[in-house]
Coordinates of C-alpha atoms and ligand atoms in Angstrom, one line a residue:
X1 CA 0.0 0.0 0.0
X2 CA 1.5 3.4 -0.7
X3 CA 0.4 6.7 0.7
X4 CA 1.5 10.5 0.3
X5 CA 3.2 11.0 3.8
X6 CA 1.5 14.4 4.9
X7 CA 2.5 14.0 8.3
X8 CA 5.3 12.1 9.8
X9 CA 3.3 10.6 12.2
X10 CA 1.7 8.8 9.3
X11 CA 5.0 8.4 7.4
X12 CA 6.5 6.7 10.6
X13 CA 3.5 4.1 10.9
X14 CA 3.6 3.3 7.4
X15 CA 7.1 2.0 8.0
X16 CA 5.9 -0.4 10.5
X17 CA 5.5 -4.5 10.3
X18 CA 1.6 -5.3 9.0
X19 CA 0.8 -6.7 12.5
X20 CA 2.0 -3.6 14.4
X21 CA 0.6 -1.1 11.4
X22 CA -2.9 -3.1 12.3
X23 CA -2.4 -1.6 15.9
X24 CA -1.9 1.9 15.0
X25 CA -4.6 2.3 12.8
X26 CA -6.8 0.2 15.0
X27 CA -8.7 4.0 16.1
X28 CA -7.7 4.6 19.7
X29 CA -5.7 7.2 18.5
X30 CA -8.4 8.3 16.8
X31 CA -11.5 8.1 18.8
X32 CA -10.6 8.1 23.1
X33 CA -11.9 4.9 24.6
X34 CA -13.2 6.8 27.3
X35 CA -16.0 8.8 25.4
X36 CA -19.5 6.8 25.9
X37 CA -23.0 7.3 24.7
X38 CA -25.4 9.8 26.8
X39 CA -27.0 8.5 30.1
X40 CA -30.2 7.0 29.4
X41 CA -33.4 7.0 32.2
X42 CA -32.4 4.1 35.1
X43 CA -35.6 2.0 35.0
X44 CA -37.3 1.8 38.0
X45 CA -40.8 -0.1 39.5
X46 CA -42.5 1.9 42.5
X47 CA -46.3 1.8 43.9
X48 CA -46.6 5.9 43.5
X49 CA -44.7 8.4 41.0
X50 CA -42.0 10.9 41.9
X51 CA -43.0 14.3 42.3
X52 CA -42.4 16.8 39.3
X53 CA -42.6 13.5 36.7
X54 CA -44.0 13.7 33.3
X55 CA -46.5 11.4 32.9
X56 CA -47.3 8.6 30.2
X57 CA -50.7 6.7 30.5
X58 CA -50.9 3.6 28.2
X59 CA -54.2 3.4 26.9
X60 CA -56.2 0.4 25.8
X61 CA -59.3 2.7 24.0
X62 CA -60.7 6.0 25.1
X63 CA -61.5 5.7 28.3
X64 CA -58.9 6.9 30.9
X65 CA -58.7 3.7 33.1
X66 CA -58.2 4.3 37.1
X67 CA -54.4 4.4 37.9
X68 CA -53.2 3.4 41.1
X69 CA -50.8 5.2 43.2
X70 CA -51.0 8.4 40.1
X71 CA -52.0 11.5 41.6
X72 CA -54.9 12.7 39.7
X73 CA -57.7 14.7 41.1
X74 CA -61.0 15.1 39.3
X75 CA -61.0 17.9 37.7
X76 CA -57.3 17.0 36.0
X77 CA -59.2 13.2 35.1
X78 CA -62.2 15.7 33.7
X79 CA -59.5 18.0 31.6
X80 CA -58.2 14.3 30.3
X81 CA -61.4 13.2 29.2
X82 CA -62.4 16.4 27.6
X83 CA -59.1 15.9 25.6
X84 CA -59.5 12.5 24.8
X85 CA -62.9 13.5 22.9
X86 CA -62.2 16.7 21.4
X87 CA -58.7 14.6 19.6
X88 CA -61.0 11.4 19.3
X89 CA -58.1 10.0 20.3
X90 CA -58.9 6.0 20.7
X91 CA -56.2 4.6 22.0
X92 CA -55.2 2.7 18.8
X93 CA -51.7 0.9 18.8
X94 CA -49.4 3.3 17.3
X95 CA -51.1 6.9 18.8
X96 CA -50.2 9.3 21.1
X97 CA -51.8 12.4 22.5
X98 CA -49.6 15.0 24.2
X99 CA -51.2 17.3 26.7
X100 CA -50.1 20.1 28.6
X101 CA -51.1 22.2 31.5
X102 CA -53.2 19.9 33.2
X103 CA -52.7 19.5 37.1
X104 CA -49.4 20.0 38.3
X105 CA -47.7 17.7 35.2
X106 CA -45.1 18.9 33.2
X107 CA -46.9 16.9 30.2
X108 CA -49.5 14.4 30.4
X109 CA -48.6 11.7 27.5
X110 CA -51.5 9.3 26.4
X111 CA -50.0 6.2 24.3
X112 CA -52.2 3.6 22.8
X113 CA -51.8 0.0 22.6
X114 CA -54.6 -1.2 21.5
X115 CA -57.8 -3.3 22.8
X116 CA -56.4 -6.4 24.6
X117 CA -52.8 -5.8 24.0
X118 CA -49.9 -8.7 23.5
X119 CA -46.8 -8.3 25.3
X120 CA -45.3 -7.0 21.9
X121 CA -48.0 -4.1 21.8
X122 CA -47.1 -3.1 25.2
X123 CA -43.1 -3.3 24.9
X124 CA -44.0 -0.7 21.4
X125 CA -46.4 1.4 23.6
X126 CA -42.8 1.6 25.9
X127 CA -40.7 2.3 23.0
X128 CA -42.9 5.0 21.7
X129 CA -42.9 6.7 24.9
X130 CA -39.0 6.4 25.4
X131 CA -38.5 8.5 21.4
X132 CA -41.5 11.0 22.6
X133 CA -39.6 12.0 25.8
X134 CA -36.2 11.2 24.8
X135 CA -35.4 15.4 24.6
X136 CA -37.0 15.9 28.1
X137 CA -35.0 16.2 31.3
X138 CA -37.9 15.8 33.7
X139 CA -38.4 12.1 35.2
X140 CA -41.0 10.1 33.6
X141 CA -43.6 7.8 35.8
X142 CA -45.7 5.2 33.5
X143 CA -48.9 3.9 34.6
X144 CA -51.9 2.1 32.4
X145 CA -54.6 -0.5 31.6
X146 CA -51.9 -3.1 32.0
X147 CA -51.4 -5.6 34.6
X148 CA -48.8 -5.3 37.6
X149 CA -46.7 -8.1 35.8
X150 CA -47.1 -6.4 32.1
X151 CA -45.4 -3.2 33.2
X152 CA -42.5 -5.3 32.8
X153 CA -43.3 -5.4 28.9
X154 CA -43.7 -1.7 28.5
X155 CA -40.5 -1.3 30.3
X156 CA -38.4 -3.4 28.0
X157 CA -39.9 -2.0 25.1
X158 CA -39.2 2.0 26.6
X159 CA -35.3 0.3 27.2
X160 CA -35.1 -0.9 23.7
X161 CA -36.7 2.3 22.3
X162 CA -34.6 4.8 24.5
X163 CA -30.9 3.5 22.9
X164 CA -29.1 5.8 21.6
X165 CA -25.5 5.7 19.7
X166 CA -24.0 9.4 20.4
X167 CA -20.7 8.5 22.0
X168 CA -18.4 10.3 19.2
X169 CA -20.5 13.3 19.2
X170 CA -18.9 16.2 20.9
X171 CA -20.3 19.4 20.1
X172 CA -24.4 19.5 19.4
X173 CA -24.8 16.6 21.4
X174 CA -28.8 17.0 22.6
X175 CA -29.2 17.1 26.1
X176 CA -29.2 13.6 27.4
X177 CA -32.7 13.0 29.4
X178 CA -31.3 13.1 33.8
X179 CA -34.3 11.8 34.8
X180 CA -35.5 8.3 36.0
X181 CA -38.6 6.2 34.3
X182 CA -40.9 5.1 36.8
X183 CA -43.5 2.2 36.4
X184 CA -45.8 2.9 39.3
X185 CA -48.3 -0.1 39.7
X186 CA -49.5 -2.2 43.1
X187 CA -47.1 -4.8 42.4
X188 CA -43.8 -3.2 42.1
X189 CA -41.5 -6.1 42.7
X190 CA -43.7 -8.6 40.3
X191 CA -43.0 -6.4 37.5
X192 CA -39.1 -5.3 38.7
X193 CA -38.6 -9.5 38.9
X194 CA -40.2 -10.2 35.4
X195 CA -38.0 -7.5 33.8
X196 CA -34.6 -8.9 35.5
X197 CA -35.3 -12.0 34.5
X198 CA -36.8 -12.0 31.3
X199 CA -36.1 -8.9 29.2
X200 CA -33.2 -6.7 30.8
X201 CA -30.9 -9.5 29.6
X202 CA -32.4 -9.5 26.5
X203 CA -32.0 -5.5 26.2
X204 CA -28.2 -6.4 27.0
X205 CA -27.8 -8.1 24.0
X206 CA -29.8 -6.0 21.4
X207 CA -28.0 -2.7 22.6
X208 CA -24.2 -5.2 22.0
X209 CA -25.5 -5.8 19.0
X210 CA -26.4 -2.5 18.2
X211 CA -23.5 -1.0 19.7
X212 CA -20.9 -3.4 16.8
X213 CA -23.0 -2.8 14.3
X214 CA -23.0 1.2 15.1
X215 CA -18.8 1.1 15.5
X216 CA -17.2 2.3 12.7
X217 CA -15.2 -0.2 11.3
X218 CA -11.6 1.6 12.7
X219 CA -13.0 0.3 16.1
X220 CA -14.5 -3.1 15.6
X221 CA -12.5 -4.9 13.5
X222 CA -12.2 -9.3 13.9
X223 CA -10.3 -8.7 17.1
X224 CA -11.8 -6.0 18.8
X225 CA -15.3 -7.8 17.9
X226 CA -13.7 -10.8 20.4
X227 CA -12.7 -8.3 22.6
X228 CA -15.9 -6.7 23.1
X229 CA -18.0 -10.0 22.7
X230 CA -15.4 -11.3 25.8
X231 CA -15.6 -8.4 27.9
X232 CA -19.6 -8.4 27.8
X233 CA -19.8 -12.1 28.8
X234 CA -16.8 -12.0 31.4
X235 CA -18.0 -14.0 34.4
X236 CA -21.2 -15.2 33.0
X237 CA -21.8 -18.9 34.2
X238 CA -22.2 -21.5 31.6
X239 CA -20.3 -19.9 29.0
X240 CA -17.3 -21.0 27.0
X241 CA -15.2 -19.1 24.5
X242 CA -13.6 -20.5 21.7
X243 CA -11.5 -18.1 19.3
X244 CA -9.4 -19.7 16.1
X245 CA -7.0 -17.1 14.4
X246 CA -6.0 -17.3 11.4
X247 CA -3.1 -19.9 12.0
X248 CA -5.2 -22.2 13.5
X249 CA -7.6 -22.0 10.5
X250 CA -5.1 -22.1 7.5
X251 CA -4.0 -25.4 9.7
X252 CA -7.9 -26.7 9.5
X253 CA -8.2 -26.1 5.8
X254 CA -10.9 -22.9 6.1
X255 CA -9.5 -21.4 2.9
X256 CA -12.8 -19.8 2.3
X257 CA -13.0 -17.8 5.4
X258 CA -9.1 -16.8 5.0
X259 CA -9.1 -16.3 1.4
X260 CA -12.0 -13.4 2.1
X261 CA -9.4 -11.4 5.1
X262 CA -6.5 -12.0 3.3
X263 CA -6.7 -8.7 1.5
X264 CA -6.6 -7.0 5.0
X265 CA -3.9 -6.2 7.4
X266 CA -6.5 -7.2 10.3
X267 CA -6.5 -10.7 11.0
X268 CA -9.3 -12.9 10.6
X269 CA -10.8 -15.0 13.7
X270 CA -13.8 -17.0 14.2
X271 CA -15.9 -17.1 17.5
X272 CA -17.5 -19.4 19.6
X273 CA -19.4 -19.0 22.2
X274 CA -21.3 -21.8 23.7
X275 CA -23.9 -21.6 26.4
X276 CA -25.3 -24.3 28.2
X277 CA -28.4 -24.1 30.5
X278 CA -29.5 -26.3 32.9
X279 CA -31.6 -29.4 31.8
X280 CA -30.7 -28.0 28.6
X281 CA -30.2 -31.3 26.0
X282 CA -26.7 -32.7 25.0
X283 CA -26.5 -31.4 21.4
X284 CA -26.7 -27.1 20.7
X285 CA -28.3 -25.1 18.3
X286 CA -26.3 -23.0 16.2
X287 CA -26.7 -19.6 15.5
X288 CA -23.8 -18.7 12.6
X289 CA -23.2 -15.4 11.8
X290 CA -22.1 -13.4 9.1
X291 CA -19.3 -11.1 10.4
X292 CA -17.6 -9.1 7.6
X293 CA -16.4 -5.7 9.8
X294 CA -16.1 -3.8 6.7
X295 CA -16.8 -4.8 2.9
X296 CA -15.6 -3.2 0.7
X297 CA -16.5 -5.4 -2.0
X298 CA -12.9 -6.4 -2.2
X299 CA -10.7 -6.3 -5.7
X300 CA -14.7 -6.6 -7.3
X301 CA -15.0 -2.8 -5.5
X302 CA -18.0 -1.6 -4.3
X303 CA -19.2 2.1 -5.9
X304 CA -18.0 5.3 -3.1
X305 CA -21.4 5.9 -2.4
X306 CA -23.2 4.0 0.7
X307 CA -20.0 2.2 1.3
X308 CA -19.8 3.8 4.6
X309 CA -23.1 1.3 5.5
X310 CA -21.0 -1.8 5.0
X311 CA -19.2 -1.4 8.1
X312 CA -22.4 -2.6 9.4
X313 CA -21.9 -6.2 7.7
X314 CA -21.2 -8.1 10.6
X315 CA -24.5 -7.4 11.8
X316 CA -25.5 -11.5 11.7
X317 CA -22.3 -12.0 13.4
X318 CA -23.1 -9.1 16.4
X319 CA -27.2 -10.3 16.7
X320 CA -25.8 -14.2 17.3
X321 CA -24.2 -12.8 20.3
X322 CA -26.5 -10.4 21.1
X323 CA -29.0 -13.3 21.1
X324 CA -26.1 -15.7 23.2
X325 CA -25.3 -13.1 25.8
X326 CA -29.4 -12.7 26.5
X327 CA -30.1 -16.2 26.4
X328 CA -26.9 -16.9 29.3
X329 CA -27.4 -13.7 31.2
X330 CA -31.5 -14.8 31.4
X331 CA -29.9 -18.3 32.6
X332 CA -32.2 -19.7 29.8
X333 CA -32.6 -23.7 29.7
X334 CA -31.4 -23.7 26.4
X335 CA -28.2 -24.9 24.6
X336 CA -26.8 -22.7 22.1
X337 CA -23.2 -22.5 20.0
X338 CA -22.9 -18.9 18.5
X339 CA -20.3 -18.3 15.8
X340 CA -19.0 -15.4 14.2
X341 CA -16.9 -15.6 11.2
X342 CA -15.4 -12.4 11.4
X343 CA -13.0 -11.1 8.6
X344 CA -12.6 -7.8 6.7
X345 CA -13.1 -7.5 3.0
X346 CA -10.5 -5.4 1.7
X347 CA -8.4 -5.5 -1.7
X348 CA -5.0 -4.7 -1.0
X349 CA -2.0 -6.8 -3.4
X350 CA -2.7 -10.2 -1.4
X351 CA -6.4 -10.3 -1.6
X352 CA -7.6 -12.6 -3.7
X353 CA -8.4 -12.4 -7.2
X354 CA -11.7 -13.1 -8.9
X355 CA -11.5 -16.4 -10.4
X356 CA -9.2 -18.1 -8.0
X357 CA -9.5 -21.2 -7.0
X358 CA -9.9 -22.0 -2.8
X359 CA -11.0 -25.0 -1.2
X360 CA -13.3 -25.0 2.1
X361 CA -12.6 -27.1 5.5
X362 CA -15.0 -29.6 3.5
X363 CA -12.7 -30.2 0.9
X364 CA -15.3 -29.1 -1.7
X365 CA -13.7 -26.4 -4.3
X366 CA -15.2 -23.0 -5.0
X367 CA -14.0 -21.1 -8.2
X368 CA -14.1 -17.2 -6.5
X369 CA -15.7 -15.1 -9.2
X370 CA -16.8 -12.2 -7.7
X371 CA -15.0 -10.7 -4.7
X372 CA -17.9 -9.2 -3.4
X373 CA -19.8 -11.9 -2.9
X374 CA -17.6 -12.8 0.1
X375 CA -20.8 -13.6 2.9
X376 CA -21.1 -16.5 1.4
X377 CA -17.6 -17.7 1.3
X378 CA -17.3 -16.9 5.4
X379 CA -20.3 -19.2 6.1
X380 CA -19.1 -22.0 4.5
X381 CA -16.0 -22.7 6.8
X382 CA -17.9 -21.4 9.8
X383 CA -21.0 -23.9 9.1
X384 CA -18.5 -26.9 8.5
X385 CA -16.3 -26.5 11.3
X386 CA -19.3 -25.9 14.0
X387 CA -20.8 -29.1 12.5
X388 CA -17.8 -30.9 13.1
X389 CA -16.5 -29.8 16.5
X390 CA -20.2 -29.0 18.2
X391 CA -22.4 -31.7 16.5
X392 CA -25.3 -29.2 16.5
X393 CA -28.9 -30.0 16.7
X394 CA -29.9 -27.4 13.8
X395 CA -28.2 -24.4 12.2
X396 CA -29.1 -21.0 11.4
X397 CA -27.5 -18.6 9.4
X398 CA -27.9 -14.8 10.1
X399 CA -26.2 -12.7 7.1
X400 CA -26.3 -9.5 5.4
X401 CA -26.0 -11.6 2.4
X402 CA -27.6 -10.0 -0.9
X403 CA -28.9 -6.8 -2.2
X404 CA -31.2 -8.9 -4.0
X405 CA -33.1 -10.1 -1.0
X406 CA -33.6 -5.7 -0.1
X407 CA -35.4 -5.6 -3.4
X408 CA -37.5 -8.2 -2.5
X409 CA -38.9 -7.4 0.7
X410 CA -37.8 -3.8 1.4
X411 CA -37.1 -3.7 5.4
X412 CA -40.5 -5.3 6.6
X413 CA -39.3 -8.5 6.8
X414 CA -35.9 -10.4 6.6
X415 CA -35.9 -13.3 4.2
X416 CA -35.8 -16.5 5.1
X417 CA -34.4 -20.0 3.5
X418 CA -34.9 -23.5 4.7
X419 CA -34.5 -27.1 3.6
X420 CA -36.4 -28.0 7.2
X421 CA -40.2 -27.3 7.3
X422 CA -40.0 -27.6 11.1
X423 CA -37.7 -25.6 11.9
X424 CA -38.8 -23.0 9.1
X425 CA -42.3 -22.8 11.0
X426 CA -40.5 -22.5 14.2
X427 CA -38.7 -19.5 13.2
X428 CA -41.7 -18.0 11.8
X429 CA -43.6 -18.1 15.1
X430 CA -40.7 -16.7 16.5
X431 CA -40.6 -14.1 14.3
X432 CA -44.1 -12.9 14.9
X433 CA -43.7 -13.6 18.7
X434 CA -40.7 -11.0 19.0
X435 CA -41.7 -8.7 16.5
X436 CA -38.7 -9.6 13.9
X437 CA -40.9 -10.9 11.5
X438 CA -39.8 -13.1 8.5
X439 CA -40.9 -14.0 4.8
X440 CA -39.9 -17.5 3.1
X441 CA -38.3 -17.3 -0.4
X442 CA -37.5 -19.9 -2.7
X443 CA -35.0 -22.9 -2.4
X444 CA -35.3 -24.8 -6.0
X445 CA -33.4 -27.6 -6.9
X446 CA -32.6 -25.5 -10.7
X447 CA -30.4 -23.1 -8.9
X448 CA -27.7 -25.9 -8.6
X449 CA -27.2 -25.2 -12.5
X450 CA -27.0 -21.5 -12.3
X451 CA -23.8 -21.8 -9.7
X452 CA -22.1 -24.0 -11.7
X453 CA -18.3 -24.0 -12.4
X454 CA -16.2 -24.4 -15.3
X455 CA -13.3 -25.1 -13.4
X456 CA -14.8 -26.1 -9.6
X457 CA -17.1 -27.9 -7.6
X458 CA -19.3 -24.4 -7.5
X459 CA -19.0 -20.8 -8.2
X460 CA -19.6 -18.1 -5.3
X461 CA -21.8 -15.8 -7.6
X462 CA -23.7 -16.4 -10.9
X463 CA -23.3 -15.4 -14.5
X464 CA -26.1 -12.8 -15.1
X465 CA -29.4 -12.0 -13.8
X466 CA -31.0 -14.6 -11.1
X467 CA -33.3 -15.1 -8.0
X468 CA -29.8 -13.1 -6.3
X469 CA -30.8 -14.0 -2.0
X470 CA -32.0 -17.5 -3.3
X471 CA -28.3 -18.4 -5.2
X472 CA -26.9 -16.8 -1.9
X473 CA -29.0 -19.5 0.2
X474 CA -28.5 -22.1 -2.6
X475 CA -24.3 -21.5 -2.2
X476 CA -24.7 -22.1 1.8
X477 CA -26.6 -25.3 1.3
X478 CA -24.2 -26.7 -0.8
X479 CA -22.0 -27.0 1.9
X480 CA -24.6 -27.7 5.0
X481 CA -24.9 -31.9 5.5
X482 CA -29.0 -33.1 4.2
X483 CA -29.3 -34.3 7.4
X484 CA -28.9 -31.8 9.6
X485 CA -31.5 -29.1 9.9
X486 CA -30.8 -25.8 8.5
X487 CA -31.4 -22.6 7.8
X488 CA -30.9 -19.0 6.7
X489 CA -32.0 -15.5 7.4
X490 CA -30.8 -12.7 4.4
X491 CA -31.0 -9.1 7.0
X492 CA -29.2 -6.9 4.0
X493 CA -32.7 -4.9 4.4
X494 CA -33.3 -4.9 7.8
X495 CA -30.3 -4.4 10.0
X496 CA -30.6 -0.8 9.6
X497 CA -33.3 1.5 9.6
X498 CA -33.3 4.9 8.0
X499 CA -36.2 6.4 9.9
X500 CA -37.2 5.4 14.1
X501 CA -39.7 3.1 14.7
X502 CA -40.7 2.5 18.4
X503 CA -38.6 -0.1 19.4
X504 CA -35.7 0.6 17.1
X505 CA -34.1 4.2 16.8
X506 CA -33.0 5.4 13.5
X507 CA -29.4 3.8 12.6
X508 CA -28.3 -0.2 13.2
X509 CA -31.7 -2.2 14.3
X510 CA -29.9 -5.3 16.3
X511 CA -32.4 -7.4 14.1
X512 CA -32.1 -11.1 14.9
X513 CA -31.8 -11.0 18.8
X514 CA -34.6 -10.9 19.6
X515 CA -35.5 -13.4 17.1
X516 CA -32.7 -16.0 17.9
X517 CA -34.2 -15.6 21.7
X518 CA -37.5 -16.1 21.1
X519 CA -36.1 -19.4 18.9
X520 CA -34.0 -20.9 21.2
X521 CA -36.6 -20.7 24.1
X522 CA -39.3 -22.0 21.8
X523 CA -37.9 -25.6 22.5
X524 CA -38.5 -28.1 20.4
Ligands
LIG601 N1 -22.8 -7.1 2.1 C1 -23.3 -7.3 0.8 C2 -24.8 -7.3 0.8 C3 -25.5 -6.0 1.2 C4 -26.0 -5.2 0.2 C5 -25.8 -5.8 2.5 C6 -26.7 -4.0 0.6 C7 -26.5 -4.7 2.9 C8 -27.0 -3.8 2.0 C9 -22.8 -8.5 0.2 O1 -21.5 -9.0 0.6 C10 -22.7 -8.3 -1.3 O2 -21.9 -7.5 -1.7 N2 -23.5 -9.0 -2.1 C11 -23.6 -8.9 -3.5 C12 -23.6 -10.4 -4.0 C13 -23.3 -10.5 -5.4 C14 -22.0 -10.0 -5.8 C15 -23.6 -11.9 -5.9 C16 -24.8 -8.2 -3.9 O3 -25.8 -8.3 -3.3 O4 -24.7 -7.4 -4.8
LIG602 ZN1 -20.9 -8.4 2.4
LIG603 MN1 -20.0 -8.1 -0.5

């Protein structure tokens, strides 16, 4: 690599060994490790609000239900109701009515959720309070037509809606909100128990996987992806950590998953992190995860523009362990192997060329045509080594695999392949359960021809138009055994989000988490 020396700093590190160059540029130079993202609101349970709190009423229709421990006389409940009708606001999932000057409130926000609501509808109801407020100082007490235990819900919705990523701004940083969220019910410890053990881990692990996604890709990079993954875990019973570098996989014949980092000066690793619950069965699950920390479509080089996005290609990799460290810090009966097959795409004089030849841990031969397509490659070494040294039960892919599958289904739903009706209907209900929905898309037999090679047993990308998220799928498959139960979600249009919704703030979604949870504690 050569480079105009404008500063000798620069012209000194260039003069370094690759290994130590990788340090140097690895951004804490560049970015202080101390700088952190603004305090979000503590989440608290309590049988009355704090004085001087805006309050948030979650609404099940029009009528303004009695709220326990809420200090509302009735004149303030007769202003309400007056409100209510003159806005004919009905308390529809998705609403809100702001008031103001009512009582002694600061604000007075009605959020609807909808006649009988599901645990979903109430976590959105959170998360749409959390990005109403999320400019306010003042605390915040929530009360509402929802059970004791349910506030628990609406609380890990406001937690997921409330993340922010904000830690490199330094000047026009918006004031971060001081002031605590409240839940006020009659049962405060019911609801303060459901949350700690259900969904505060689970808020843990979206908000990692937000957070690597987020990084630019001078900060999380294959090793500081372990590094972080480690750190978060650290101490967490039940957990073991296995990391191969780049030795050990060059020694186990994963020329794929090399071949793809090889073009980098940052090494590539892969990363295992097993769980195992109690009662849990002998054999894991696997979650495998697509973990490219920057693609830049290699030597086949992506255009300049939205390039800066595909620092957010490891998003399959960083929702596996957002989903792992959820499902160990919840002390979930479950037994789960994540993997990330981290690696960074990059096309310096030793990346690979299109149309080499490379051979996979399998054996099986790939003719490399397109450097881009380079998800693919990652997952084929990382699927056959898990099945191999973890003798999983099933296997899942996660991947920002194919612009293809974007134009398909836009970012409603992620797409989803499977040889293995059961577990395709599995991940479906889970899916709709945890509000990370999925569509299925084709698997055909015919796509074998299309991937065909000249030269090798297959060809990472086809000649021409095709189905482009189905060859993607097609290419995994080809290396996945029959017999083992698999499948794979394409999240190139959902793992991030242009505009906020209420659980997910505008930037990386985390998508896949709470998916891979819901999965893994759907059983059987
Ligand atoms: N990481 C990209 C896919 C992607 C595209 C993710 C847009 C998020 C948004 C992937 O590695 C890629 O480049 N895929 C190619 C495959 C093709 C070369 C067969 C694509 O989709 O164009
Ligand atoms: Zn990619
Ligand atoms: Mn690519």
């Amino acid at each position: 690599m050569r480079m105009k020396c404008l500063l000798l700093s620069a012209c000194l590190s260039l003069t370094l060994a690759p290994a130590a160059m990788a340090q140097t540029t690895a951004g804490s130079g560049v970015v202080p490790a101390t700088v952190g993202n603004s305090a979000e609101r503590a989440i608290g349970f309590a049988p009355n609000a704090p004085a001087g709190a805006a309050l948030v009423i979650v609404m099940t229709d029009a009528a303004l239900p009695p709220l326990d421990g809420i200090a509302l006389g009735a004149a303030e409940r007769t202003a309400i109701t007056a409100a209510i009708a003159a806005a004919s606001f009905d308390g529809k999932a998705g609403t809100t009515l702001s008031l103001r000057g009512i009582g002694a409130y600061p604000r007075i926000l009605l959020v609807g959720a909808g006649a009988t609501p599901s645990s979903l509808a109430l976590a959105e109801a959170g998360g749409k309070a959390a990005q109403e407020l999320k400019s306010e100082a003042q605390p915040v007490a929530i009360a509402g037509a929802f059970g004791d235990v349910s506030a628990a819900d609406v609380a890990y919705g406001f937690a997921l809606g409330q993340y922010r990523f904000d830690r490199y701004k330094t000047v026009d940083k918006k004031a971060p909100p001081t002031g605590a969220v409240t839940f006020v019910g009659a049962n405060p410890s019911g609801a303060e128990t459901a949350f700690a053990n259900r969904w505060k881990p689970l808020v843990e692990g979206v908000r990692l996987s937000r957070d690597l996604a987020n990084e630019p890709a001078n900060v999380i990079y294959p090793e500081s992806f372990v590094a972080r993954v480690r750190e978060t875990l650290a101490g967490t019973p039940g957990v073991s950590i296995e990391v191969l570098d780049e030795a050990a996989m060059r020694k186990l014949g994963m020329g794929t998953l090399v071949g793809v980092g090889q073009g980098s000066p940052r090494g590539s690793r892969l990363l295992l992190i097993r769980y195992r619950g109690a009662g849990s069965p002998d054999a894991p699950t696997a979650f495998v995860g697509k973990g490219i920390t920057f693609d830049s479509g290699g030597l086949s080089l992506k255009p300049g523009a939205g390039m800066g996005n595909m620092k957010g290609d490891m998003s399959g990799a960083a929702s596996v362990m957002g989903a792992v460290v959820s499902l160990a810090k919840s002390r979930a009966p479950v037994h789960v192997v994540g993997v990330a097959a981290l690696a960074e795409n990059m096309p310096d004089g030793n990346a690979q060329r299109p149309g080499d030849v490379t051979r996979t841990m399998s054996g099986k031969t790939i003719e490399m045509v397109n450097a881009d397509a380079e998800g693919r490659l990652v997952l084929a070494d990382a699927n056959e080594y898990v099945a191999k040294a973890y003798r999983p039960i099933a296997i899942v892919n996660i991947a920002t695999l194919t612009g293809a599958v974007v134009g398909a289904l836009d970012n409603s739903y992620a797409g989803l392949f499977a040889r293995d009706e059961a577990l395709a209907a599995r991940l479906i209900a889970a899916g709709t359960a945890s509000g990370e929905e999925l569509w299925r898309l084709p698997l055909h037999k015919d796509y074998a021809e299309r991937m065909k090679s000249d030269i090798a047993d297959i060809r990472n990308s086809a000649t021409g138009q095709g189905p482009g998220a189905s060859l993607g799928a097609h290419f995994i498959g080809f290396f996945v055994d029959e017999a083992t139960p698999w499948a794979h979600l394409d999240i190139a249009g959902v793992n991030r989000s242009e505009k906020a919704t209420s659980l997910v703030p505008k930037g990386m979604t985390g998508f896949g988490v709470r998916l891979l949870d819901q999965l893994a504690r759907s059983g059987e």
